CSV table of C-alpha atoms in Angstrom, one decimal:
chain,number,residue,atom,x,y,z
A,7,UNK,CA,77.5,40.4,51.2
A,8,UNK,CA,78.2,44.3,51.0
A,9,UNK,CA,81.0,46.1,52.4
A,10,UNK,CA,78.9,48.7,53.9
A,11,UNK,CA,77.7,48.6,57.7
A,12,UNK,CA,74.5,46.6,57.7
A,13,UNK,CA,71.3,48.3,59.8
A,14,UNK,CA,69.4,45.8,61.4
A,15,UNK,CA,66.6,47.7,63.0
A,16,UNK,CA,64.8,50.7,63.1
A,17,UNK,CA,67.0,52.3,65.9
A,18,UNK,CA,70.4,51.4,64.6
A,19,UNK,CA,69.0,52.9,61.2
A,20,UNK,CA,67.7,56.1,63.0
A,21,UNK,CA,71.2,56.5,64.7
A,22,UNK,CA,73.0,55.9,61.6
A,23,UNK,CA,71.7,59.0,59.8
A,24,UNK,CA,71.7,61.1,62.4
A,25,UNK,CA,75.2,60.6,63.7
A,26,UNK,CA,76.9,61.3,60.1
A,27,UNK,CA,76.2,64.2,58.7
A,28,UNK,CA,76.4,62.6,54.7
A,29,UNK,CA,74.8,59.0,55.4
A,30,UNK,CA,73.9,57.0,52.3
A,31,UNK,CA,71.5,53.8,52.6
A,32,UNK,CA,71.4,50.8,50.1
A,33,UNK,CA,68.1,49.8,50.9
A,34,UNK,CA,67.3,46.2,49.2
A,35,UNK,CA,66.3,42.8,49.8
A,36,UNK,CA,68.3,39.8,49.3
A,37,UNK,CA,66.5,37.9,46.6
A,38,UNK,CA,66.2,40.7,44.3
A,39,UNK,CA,68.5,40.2,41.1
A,40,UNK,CA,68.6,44.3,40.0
A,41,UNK,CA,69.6,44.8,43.7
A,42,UNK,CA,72.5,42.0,43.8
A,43,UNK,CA,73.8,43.3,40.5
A,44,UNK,CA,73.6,46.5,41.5
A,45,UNK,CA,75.0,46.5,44.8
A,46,UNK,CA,79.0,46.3,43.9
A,47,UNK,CA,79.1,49.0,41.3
A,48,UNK,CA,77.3,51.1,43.8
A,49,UNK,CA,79.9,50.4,46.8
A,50,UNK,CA,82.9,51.2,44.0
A,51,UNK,CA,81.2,54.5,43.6
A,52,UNK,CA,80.5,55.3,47.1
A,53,UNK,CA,84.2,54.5,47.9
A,54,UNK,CA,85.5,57.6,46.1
A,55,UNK,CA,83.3,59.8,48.9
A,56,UNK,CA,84.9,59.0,52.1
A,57,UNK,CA,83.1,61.5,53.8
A,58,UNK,CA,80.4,59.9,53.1
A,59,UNK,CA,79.3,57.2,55.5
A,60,UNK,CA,76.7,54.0,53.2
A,61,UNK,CA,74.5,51.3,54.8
A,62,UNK,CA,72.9,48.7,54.0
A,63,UNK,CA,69.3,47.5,54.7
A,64,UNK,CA,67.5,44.7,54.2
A,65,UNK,CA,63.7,45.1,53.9
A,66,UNK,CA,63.1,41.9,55.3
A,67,UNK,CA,65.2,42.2,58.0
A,68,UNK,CA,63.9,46.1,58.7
A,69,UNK,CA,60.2,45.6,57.1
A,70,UNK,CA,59.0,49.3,58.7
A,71,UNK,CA,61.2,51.1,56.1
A,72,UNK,CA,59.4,50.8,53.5
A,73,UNK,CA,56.2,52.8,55.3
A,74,UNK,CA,59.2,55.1,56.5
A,75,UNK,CA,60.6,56.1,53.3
A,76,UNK,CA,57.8,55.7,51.2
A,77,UNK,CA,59.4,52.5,49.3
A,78,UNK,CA,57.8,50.2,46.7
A,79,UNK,CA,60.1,48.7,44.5
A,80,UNK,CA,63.9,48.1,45.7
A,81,UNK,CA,66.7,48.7,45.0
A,82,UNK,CA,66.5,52.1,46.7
A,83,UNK,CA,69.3,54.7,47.2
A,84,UNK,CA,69.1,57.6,49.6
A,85,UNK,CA,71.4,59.9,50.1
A,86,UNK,CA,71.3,62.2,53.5
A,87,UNK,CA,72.7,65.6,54.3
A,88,UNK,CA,72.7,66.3,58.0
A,89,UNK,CA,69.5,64.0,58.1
A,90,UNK,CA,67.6,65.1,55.1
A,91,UNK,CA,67.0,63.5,52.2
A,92,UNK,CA,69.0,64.9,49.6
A,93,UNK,CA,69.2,62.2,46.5
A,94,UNK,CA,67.0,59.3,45.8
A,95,UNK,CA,67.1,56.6,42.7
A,96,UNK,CA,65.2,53.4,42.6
A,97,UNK,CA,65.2,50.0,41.0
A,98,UNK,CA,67.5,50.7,37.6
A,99,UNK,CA,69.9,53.4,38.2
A,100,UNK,CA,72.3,54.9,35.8
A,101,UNK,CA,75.9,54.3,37.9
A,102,UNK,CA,77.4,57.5,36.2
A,103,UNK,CA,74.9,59.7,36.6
A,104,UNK,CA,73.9,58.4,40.3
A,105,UNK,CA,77.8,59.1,40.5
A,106,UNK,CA,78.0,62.7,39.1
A,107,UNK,CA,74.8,63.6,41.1
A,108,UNK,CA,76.6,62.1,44.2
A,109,UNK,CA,79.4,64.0,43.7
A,110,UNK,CA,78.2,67.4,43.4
A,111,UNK,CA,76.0,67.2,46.4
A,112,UNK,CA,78.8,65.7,48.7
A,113,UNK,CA,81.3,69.2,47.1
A,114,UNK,CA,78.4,71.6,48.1
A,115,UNK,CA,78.1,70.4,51.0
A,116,UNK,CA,82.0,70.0,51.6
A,117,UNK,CA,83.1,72.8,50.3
């Protein structure tokens, strides 16, 4: 299972990005094999950005995200700044570039 907090409904996921003010979500589903391999490269990535805060969600567990964020295929990474949208990849992503795109968001914002 991931290392990042695990949203289990719509208000703890509502909370979640409001309350940090970089929030990144993981949103997946458990029996998807591009999401499972993707998952741990994603978490090494997101662990050079502390200020960033991830989650994970589980479309099965959470099923009103997808309507919420528009999502038809997972895996789907989202990354906020101060509750906006700011970064989005789905299904195959590209780790380095996800990471390079990561990281000059959370500098502009940072710095």
């Amino acid at each position: 299972m991931s290392t990042f907090e695990t949203l289990t409904d719509q208000l703890s996921l509502d909370t979640f990005i409001e309350q940090h003010d970089l929030s990144f979500l993981y949103i997946s589903r458990p029996n998807c094999s591009v999401c499972v391999s993707l998952l741990p490269q994603i978490e090494e990535v997101m662990a050079e950005f502390p200020d960033v805060k991830p989650a994970y969600v589980n479309t099965e567990t959470i099923p009103e995200v997808a309507s919420r964020f528009n999502i038809f295929t997972v895996p789907v990474l989202i990354l906020f700044v101060e509750g906006k949208e700011y970064l989005r990849e789905a299904r195959i992503v590209p780790v380095q570039p996800f990471k390079e795109k990561v990281q000059q968001i959370v500098e502009g914002y940072t710095s």
